[in-house]
XYZ file of C-alpha atoms in Angstrom:
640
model
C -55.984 -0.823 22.337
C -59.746 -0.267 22.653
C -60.515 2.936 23.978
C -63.704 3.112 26.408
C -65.916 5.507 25.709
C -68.308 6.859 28.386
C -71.646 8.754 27.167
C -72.202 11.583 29.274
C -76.293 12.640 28.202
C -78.410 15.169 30.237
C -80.357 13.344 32.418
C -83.002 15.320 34.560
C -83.137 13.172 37.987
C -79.638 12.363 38.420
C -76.480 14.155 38.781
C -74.798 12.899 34.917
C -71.174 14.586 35.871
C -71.223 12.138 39.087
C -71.793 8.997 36.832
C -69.618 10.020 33.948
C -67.155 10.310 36.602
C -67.279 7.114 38.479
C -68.630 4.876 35.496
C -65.336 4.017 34.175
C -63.622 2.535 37.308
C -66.275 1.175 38.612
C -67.334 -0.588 35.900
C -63.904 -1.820 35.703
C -63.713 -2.793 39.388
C -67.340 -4.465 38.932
C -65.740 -6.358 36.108
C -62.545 -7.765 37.635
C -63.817 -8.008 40.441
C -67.451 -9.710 40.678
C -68.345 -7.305 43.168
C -71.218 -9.112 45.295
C -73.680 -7.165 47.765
C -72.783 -8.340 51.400
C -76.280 -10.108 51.696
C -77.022 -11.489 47.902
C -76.712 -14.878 48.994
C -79.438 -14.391 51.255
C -81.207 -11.952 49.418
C -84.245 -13.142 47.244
C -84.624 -11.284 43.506
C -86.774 -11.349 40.510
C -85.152 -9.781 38.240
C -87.892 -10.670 35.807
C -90.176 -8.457 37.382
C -87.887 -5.322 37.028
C -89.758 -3.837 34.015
C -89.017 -0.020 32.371
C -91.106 2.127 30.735
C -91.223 5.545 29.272
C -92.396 9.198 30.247
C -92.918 12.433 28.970
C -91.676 15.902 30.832
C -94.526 17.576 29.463
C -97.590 15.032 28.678
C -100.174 17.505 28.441
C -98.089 20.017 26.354
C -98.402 21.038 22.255
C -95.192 21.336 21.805
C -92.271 18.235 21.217
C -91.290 17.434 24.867
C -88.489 14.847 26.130
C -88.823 11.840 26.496
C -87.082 9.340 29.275
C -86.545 6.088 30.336
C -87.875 5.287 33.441
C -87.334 2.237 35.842
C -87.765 1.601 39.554
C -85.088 0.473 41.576
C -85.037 -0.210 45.296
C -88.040 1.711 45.602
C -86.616 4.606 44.226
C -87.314 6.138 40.347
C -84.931 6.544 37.853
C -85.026 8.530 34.803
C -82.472 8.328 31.963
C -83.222 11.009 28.780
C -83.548 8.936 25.695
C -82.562 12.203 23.915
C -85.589 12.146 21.648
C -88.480 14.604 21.776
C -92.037 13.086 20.482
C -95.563 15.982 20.230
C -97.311 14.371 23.238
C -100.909 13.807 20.699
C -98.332 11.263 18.598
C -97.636 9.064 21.884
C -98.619 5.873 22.804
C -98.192 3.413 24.990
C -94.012 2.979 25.511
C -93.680 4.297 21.775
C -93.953 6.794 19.402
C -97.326 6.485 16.721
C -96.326 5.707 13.348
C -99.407 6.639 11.004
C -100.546 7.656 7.549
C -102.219 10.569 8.814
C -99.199 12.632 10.028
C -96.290 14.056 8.409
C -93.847 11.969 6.765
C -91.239 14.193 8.837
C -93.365 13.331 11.939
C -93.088 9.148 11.314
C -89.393 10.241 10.483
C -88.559 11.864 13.747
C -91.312 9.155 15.454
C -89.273 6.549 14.049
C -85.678 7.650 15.348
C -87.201 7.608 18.613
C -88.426 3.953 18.334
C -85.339 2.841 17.523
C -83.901 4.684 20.167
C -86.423 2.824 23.166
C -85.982 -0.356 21.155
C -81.840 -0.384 21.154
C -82.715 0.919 25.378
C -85.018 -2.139 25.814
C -82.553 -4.776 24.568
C -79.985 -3.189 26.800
C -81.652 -3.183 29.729
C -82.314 -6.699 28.917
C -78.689 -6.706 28.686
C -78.404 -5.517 32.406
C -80.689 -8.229 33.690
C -78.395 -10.638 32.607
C -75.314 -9.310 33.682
C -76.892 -8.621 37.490
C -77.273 -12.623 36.849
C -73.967 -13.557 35.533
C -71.842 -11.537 37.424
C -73.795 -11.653 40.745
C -73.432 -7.721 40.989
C -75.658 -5.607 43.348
C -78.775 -4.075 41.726
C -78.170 -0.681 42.326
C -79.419 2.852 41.343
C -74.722 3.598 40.568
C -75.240 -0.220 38.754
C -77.870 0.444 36.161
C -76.756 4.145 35.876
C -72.969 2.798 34.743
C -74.536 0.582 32.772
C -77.154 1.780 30.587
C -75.027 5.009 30.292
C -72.302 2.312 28.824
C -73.936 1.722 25.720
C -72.622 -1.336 23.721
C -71.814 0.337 20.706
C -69.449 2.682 22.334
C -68.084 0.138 24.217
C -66.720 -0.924 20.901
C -65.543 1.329 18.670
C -66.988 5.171 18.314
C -64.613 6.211 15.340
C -65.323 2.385 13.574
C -68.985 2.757 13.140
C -69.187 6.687 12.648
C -66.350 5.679 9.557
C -68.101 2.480 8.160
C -71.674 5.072 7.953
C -69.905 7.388 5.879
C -68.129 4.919 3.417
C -72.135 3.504 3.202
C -73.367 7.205 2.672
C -74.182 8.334 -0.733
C -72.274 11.247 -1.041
C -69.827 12.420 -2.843
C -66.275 10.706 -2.628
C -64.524 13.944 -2.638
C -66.875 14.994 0.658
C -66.236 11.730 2.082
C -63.274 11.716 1.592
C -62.512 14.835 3.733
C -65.209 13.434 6.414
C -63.147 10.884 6.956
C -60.203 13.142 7.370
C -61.529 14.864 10.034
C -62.627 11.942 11.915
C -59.034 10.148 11.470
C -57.336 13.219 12.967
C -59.925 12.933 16.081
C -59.263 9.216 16.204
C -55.233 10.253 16.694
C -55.828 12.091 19.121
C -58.432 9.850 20.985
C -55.065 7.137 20.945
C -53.636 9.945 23.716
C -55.972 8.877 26.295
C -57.340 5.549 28.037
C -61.140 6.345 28.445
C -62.858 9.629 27.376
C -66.123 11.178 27.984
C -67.924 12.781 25.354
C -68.283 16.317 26.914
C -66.945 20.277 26.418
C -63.528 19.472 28.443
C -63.083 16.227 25.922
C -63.395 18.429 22.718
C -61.469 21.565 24.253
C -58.838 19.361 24.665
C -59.280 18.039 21.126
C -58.904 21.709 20.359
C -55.764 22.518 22.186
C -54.478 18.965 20.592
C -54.918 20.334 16.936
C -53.036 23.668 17.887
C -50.256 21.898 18.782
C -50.490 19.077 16.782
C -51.609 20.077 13.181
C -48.944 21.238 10.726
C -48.664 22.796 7.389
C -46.698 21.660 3.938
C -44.053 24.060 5.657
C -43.744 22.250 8.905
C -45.556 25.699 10.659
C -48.907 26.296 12.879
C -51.730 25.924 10.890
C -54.431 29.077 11.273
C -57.458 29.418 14.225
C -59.519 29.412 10.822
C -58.526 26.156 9.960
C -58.290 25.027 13.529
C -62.151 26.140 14.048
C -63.503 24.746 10.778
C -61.620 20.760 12.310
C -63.605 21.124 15.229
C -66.301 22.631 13.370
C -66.941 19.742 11.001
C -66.380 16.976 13.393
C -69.167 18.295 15.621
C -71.230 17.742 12.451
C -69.721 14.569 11.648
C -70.603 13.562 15.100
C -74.049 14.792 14.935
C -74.655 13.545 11.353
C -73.530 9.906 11.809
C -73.254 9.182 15.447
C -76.458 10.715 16.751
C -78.090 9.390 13.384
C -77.604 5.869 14.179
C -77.727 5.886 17.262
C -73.823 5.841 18.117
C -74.080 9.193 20.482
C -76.785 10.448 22.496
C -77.988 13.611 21.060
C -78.459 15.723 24.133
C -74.310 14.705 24.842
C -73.736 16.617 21.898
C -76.323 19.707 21.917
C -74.642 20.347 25.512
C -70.637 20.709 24.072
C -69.944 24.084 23.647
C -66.859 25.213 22.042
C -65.103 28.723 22.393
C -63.815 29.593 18.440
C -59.981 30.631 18.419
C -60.062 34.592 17.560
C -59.180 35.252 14.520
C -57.523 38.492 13.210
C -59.135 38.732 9.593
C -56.942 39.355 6.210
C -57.590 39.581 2.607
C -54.550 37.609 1.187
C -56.887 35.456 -1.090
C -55.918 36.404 -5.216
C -57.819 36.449 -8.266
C -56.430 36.342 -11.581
C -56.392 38.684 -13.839
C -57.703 38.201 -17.417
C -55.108 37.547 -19.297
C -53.734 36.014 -17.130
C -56.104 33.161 -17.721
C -55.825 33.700 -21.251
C -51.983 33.350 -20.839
C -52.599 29.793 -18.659
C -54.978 27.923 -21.294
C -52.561 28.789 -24.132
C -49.327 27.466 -22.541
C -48.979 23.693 -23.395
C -47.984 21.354 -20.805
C -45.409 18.669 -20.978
C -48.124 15.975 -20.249
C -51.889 15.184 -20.193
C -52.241 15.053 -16.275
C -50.999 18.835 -16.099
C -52.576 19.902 -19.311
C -56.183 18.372 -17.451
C -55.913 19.915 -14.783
C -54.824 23.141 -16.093
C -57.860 23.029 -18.302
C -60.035 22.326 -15.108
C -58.428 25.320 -13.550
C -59.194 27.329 -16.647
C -62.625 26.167 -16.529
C -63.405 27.276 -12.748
C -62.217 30.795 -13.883
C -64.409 30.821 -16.687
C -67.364 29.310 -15.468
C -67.154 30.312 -11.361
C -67.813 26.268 -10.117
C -66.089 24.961 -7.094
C -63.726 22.622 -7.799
C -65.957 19.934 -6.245
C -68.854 21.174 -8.909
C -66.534 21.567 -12.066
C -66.568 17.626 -13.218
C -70.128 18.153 -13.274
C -69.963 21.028 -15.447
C -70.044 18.791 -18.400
C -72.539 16.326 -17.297
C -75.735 18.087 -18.377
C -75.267 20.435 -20.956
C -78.247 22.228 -22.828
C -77.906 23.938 -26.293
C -81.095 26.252 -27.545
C -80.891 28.985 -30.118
C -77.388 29.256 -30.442
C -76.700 29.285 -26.192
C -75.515 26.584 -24.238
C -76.658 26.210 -21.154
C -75.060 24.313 -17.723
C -77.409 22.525 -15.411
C -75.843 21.616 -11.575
C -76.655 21.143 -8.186
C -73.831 22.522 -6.164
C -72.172 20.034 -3.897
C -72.077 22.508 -0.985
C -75.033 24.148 -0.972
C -77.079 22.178 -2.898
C -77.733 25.098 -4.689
C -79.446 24.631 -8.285
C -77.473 26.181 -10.970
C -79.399 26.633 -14.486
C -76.933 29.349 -16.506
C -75.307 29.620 -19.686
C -71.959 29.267 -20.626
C -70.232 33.056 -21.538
C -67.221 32.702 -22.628
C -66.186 30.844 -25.166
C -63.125 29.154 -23.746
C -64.747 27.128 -21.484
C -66.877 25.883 -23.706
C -63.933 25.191 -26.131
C -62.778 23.087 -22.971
C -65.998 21.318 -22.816
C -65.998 19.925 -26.194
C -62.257 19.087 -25.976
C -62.717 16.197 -23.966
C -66.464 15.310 -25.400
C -68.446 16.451 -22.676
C -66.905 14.294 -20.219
C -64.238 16.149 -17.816
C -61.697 14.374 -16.044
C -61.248 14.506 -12.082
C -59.228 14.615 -9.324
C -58.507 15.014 -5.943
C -58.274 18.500 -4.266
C -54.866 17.828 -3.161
C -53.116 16.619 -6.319
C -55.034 19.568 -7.795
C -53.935 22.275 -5.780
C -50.038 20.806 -5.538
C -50.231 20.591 -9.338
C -52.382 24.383 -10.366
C -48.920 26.177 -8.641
C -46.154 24.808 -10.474
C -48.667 24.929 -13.791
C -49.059 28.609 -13.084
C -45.482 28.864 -12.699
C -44.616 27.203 -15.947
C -47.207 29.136 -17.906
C -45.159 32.779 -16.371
C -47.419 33.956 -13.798
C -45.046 36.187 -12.516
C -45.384 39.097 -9.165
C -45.318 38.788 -5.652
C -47.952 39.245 -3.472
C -47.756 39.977 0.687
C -49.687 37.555 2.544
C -50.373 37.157 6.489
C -50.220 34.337 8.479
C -51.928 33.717 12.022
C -50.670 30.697 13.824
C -52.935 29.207 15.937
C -52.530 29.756 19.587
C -50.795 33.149 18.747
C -52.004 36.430 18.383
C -49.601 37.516 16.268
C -50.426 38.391 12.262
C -46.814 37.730 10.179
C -46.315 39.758 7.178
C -45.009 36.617 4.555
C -44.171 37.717 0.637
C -44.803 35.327 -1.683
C -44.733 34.803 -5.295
C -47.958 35.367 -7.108
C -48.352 31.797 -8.915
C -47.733 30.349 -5.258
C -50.801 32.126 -3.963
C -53.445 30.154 -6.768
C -55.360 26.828 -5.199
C -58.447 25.968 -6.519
C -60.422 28.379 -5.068
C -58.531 31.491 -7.221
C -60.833 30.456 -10.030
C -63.992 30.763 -7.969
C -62.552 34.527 -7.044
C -61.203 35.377 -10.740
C -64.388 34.843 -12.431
C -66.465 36.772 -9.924
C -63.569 39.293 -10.282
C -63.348 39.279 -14.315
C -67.698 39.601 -13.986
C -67.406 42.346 -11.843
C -64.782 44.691 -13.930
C -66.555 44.032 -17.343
C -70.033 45.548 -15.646
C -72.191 42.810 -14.283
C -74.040 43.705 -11.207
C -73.840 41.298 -7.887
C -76.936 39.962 -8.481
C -76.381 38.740 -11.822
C -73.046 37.598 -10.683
C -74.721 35.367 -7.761
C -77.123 33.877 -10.092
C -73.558 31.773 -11.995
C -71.722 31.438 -8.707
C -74.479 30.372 -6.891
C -73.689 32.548 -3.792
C -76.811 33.032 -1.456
C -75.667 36.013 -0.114
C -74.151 39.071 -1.704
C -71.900 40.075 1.440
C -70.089 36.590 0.733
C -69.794 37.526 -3.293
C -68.302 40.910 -2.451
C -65.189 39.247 -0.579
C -64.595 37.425 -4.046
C -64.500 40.633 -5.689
C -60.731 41.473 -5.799
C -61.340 44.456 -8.221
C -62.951 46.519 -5.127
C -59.558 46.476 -3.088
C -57.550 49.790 -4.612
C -57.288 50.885 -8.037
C -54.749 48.066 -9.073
C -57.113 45.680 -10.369
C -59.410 48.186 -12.442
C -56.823 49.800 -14.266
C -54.950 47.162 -15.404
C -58.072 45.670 -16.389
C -58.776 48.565 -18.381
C -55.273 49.063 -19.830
C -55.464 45.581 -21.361
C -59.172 45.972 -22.669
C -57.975 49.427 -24.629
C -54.389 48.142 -25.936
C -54.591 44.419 -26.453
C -58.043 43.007 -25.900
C -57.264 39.815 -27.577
C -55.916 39.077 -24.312
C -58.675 38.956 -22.343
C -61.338 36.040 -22.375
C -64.268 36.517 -25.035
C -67.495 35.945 -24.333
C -69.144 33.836 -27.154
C -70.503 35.282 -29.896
C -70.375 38.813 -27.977
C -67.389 41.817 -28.258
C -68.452 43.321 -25.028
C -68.156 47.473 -25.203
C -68.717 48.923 -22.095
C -69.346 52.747 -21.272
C -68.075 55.405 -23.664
C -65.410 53.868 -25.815
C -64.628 54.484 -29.841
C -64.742 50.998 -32.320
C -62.376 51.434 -34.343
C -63.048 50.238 -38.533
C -60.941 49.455 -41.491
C -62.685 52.206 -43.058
C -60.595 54.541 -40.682
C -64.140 56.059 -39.047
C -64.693 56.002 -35.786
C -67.832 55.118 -34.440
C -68.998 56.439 -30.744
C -71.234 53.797 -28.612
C -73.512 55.002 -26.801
C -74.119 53.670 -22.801
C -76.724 56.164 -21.633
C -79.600 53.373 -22.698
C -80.078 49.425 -21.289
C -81.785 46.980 -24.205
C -80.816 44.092 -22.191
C -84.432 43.088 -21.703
C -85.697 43.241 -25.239
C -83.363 41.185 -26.708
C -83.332 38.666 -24.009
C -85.261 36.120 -25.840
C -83.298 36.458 -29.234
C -79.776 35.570 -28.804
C -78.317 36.974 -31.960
C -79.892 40.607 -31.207
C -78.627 40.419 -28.067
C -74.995 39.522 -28.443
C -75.035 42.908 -30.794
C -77.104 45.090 -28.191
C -76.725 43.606 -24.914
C -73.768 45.877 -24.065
C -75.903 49.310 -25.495
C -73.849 49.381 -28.637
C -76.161 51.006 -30.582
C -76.463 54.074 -32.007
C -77.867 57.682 -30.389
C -80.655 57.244 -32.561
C -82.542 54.705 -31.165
C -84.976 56.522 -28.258
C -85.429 54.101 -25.578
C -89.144 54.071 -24.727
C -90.561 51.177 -22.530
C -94.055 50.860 -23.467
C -93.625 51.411 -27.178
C -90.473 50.065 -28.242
C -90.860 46.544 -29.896
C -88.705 43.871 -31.465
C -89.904 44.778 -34.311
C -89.007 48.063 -34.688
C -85.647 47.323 -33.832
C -85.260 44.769 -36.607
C -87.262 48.128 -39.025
C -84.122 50.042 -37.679
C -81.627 47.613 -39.087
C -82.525 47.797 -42.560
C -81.732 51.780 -42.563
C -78.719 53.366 -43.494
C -78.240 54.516 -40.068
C -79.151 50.731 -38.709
C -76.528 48.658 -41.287
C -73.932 51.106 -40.189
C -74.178 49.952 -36.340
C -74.442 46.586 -37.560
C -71.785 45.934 -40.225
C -69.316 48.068 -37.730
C -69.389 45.819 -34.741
C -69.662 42.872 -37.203
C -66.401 44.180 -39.154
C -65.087 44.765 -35.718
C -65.857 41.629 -34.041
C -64.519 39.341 -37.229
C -61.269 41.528 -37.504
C -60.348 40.648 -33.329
C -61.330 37.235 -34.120
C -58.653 37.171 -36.484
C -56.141 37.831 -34.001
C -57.265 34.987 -31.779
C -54.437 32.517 -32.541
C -56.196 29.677 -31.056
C -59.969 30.239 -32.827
C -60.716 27.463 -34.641
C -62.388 27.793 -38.351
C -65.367 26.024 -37.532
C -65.897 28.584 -34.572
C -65.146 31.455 -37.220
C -68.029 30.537 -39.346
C -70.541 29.782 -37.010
C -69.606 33.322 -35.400
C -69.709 35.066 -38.684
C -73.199 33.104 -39.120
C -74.669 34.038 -35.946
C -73.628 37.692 -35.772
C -74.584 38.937 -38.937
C -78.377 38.137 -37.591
C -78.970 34.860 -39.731
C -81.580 36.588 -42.009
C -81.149 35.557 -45.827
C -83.988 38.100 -46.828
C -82.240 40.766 -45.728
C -78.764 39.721 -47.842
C -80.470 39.525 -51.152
C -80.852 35.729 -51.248
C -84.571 35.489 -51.886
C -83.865 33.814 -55.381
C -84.107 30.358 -55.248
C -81.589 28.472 -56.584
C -81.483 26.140 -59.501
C -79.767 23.098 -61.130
C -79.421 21.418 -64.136
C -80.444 17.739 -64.083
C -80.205 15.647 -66.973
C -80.495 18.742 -68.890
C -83.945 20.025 -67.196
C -83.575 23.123 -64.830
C -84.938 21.905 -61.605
C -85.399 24.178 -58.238
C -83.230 22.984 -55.328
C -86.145 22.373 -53.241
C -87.559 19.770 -55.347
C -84.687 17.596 -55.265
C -83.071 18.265 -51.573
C -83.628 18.524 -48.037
C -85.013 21.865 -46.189
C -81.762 21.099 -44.017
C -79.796 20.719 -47.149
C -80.774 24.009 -48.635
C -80.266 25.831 -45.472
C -76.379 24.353 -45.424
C -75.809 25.388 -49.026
C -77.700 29.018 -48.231
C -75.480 29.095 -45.098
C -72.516 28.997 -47.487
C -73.732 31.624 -50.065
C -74.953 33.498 -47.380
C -71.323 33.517 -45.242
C -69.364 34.354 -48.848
C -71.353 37.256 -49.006
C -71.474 38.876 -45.767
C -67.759 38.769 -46.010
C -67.338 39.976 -49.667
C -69.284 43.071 -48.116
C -67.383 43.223 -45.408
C -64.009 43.064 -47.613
C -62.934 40.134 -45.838
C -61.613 37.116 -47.877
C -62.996 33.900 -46.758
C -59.974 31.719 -47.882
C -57.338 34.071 -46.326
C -58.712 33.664 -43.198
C -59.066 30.074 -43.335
C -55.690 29.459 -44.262
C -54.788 32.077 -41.267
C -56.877 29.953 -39.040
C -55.257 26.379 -39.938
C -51.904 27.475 -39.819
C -52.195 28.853 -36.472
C -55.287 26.787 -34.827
C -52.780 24.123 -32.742
């Protein structure tokens, strides 16, 4: 059954509680009844000559003033708000001014409020026929009821606010959950035979969701999640039904909603590091669970939203070596232009060929626990619970992989940032966060010691654990590297390079993390590139360099699921890429048909580079001690 739907607007000039009031049954009674004036027979009308037009409240104001619907009846003035505002210098006669020479916000706003008197006009053209047809008294209550009445909410509300947001361009995940929130207001609209769009109509709605809205469990749901329904229908409401025209605006600017209190608790997790490391090498047992495990996996490495991570993929950038993700956050519509640290996600990437699958939030979430559980995430964790409409906070424990939804990801690579050094700011620029208050609840390494030290624990004892960044073996504060040669080397952290290397990638995956040695005298005004790259070619220089380099190639080794291809590149790009300074100045020659003939007469610039590439790699690692074709039989035996 057809609910009726009564809009109650602020109207200056009449009392709009008395008419919201009545409208219903006496429009009803008018209806059923034909309800006639005692002299109409008698009476003589032109209805022809009733005529409307429009006024301002504040004409000669500079400011955007009101503007209302004005009509005489019996003498007497009436004034309906159209619940448009218009600057006084952009009105006409009966209408807004549409011109070139404003703003194209100004037509915009102009515009909504010529539709606005337009859809008025043709209903109280409506009204004059209906005084004819139904013989009913013309009235100040009459035309009140009626124009108030509106025919589109005489039809369906909840219809036309769902058909704009299926016609919106949005995302389908967003409306998706639009349409959620307007279903569950549409159940409980089916509880009553007429409503009026006011405070007591949406307190109710509240009280209806606190008794009404249940979790998986069959419990309460949260005040949080009670105030973010009504929340998001208000803007529903306001987006859609004041947009076109379905609600008058000022019904909704005059709603005001008391939030439930809510008692506030930290029970949100983030993973630890290798834990994630532990998650992307467990297999699963088939290709839906093993996608979304590697979406999962990707949110922790890359700090997206689940609604952003598809996109991850969809406009990737590669220069010198970095590779480089390019989004607009669904949410915030936030711009996100970073590069992609560690090298598991970008593993993920180019699994599935820069396309990542999708789906839904809640197939996700139901999915990411029992995944989790599967892969051995393993610990409890003591979580509170709120129910709405109770002030109570229970103490719940639950276990650990039963706490992760898609939002852990979010939280674990803000987390993982956080404990290897990175500064909030720096942080904010990958996650996007506009605020750094909202980035330091993400932060689960603050709370306690916990998180820190077993953070630390795993970096000392079994750092092949934790996530690597690409191309980088990050060394933070004072720690010893240790070599085959036995010799321990002490890194420095009392100096920051970070800035001169940030325009050469392969300097700065060796320096970015002040591994180098005391030596070097930091010294902002003097200190150049250049001398750096002096430094490397001395005694002192090579031994920094082939010692990470040694150091970096030997963890590699223990990475069961590095592939070769990544090996060499890796070995390529750390060792600085500079054949001059490996002895391979010589250029290299053939035989061909029995003349000796340089290479670069006969191939390629591109060609000679692969085959220096090659020479260059079987060097480095001759140097090094490292045998090439060990490791590459290593590597294909384990690589799965």
């Amino acid at each position: 059954m057809a609910r009726k739907y009564i809009s109650s607007s602020l109207n200056n000039g009449f009392d709009t509680d008395k008419v919201v009031n009545t409208c219903a049954d006496k429009i009803s009674t008018e209806f059923k009844h034909k309800k006639q004036a005692q002299d109409l027979s008698t009476t003589q009308v032109f209805y022809n000559e009733i005529a409307p037009h429009y006024n301002l409240r504040k004409p000669k104001g500079s400011k955007p003033t009101m503007v209302y619907f004005v009509c005489c009846i019996n003498k007497k003035q009436v004034r309906i708000s159209t619940g448009f505002k218009v600057y006084p210098k952009h009105w006409g006669k009966d209408k807004a001014i549409i011109s070139n020479r404003q703003s194209i916000i100004d037509n915009k706003n102009n515009s909504l409020l010529n539709d606005k008197i337009n859809a008025m006009n043709e209903r109280f053209n409506e009204y004059k026929l209906y005084l004819c047809d139904e013989r009913i008294e013309h009235s100040n209550q009459t035309f009140k009821n009626f124009m108030n009445n509106t025919k589109e909410n005489n039809t369906d509300l909840i219809k036309h606010i769902k058909n704009a947001i299926c016609k919106d361009d949005k995302a389908d995940n967003t409306k998706e959950n639009y349409l959620r929130f307007v279903s569950r207001f549409e159940d409980f609209l089916k509880t009553k035979e007429t409503y009026v769009l006011n405070t007591a109509l949406m307190n109710e709605f509240q009280q209806w969701c606190i008794d009404n809205m249940k979790t998986q469990n069959g419990s309460k749901v949260s005040p949080d999640t009670i105030n973010n329904t009504v929340k998001k229908l208000m803007t529903i409401l306001k987006n859609y039904g004041v947009m076109y025209g379905f609600i008058d605006k000022t019904t909704l600017d005059n709603i005001l909603i008391k939030p439930l209190q809510v008692k506030k608790t930290d029970d949100e997790i983030a993973l630890r590091g290798d834990e994630v490391t532990q998650i992307h090498r467990f297999k699963c047992d088939n290709k839906k669970d093993e996608e979304i495990k590697d979406l999962f996996v990707l949110e922790c490495l890359t700090g997206q939203r689940i609604s952003d991570i598809d996109k991850v993929a969809n406009n990737i950038e590669t220069k010198n070596g970095r590779t480089y993700i390019n989004l607009v956050q669904e949410k915030t519509t936030e711009k996100i232009e970073v590069d992609i640290i560690f090298q598991i996600a970008l593993d993920i990437i180019k699994k599935y060929n820069y396309k990542l699958p999708t789906y839904d939030r809640y197939t996700y979430n139901k999915r990411i626990k029992e995944i989790c559980k599967d892969a051995g995430i393993k610990g409890t964790e003591i979580t509170t619970k709120q129910e709405a409409g109770s002030g109570t906070v229970k103490k719940i424990e639950k276990e650990r992989y039963e706490c992760v939804s898609s939002h852990t990801g979010r939280r674990t690579f803000i987390t993982l940032l956080s404990l290897m050094g990175y500064n909030y700011n720096d942080i904010a620029r990958y996650s996007g966060h506009k605020t750094l208050e909202t980035l330091r609840q993400y932060d689960k390494s603050k709370v306690g010691t916990k998180f820190k030290m077993m953070y630390e624990d795993t970096k000392k004892n079994h750092p092949e654990l934790l996530p690597q960044l690409i191309n980088t073996k990050v060394c933070k504060n004072q720690e010893i590297i240790k070599t085959n040669s036995n010799t321990d080397i002490k890194v420095s952290n009392k100096h920051n390079y970070e800035f001169l290397f940030k325009n050469v990638d392969v300097y700065k995956s060796l320096f970015i993390t002040n591994s180098i040695n005391d030596e070097i005298q930091y010294n902002n005004e003097v200190y150049t590139l250049k001398q750096i790259c002096n430094y490397l070619q001395t005694e002192i220089g090579k031994k920094d360099r082939y010692s990470l380099i040694k150091q970096i190639l030997k963890e590699s080794c223990n990475i069961p699921f590095i592939s070769y291809e990544v090996f060499i590149k890796e070995i390529y790009d750390i060792s600085l890429m500079e054949y001059t300074t490996c002895n391979h100045n010589e250029q290299i020659t053939v035989d061909v048909d029995g003349n000796t003939v340089e290479l670069d007469e006969i191939m390629s610039i591109e060609e000679i580079q692969e085959i220096y590439k090659e020479r260059y790699i079987k060097y480095r690692c001759a140097e090094l001690g490292i045998n090439i074709e060990e490791i590459k039989k290593y590597l294909n035996k384990h690589i799965y």
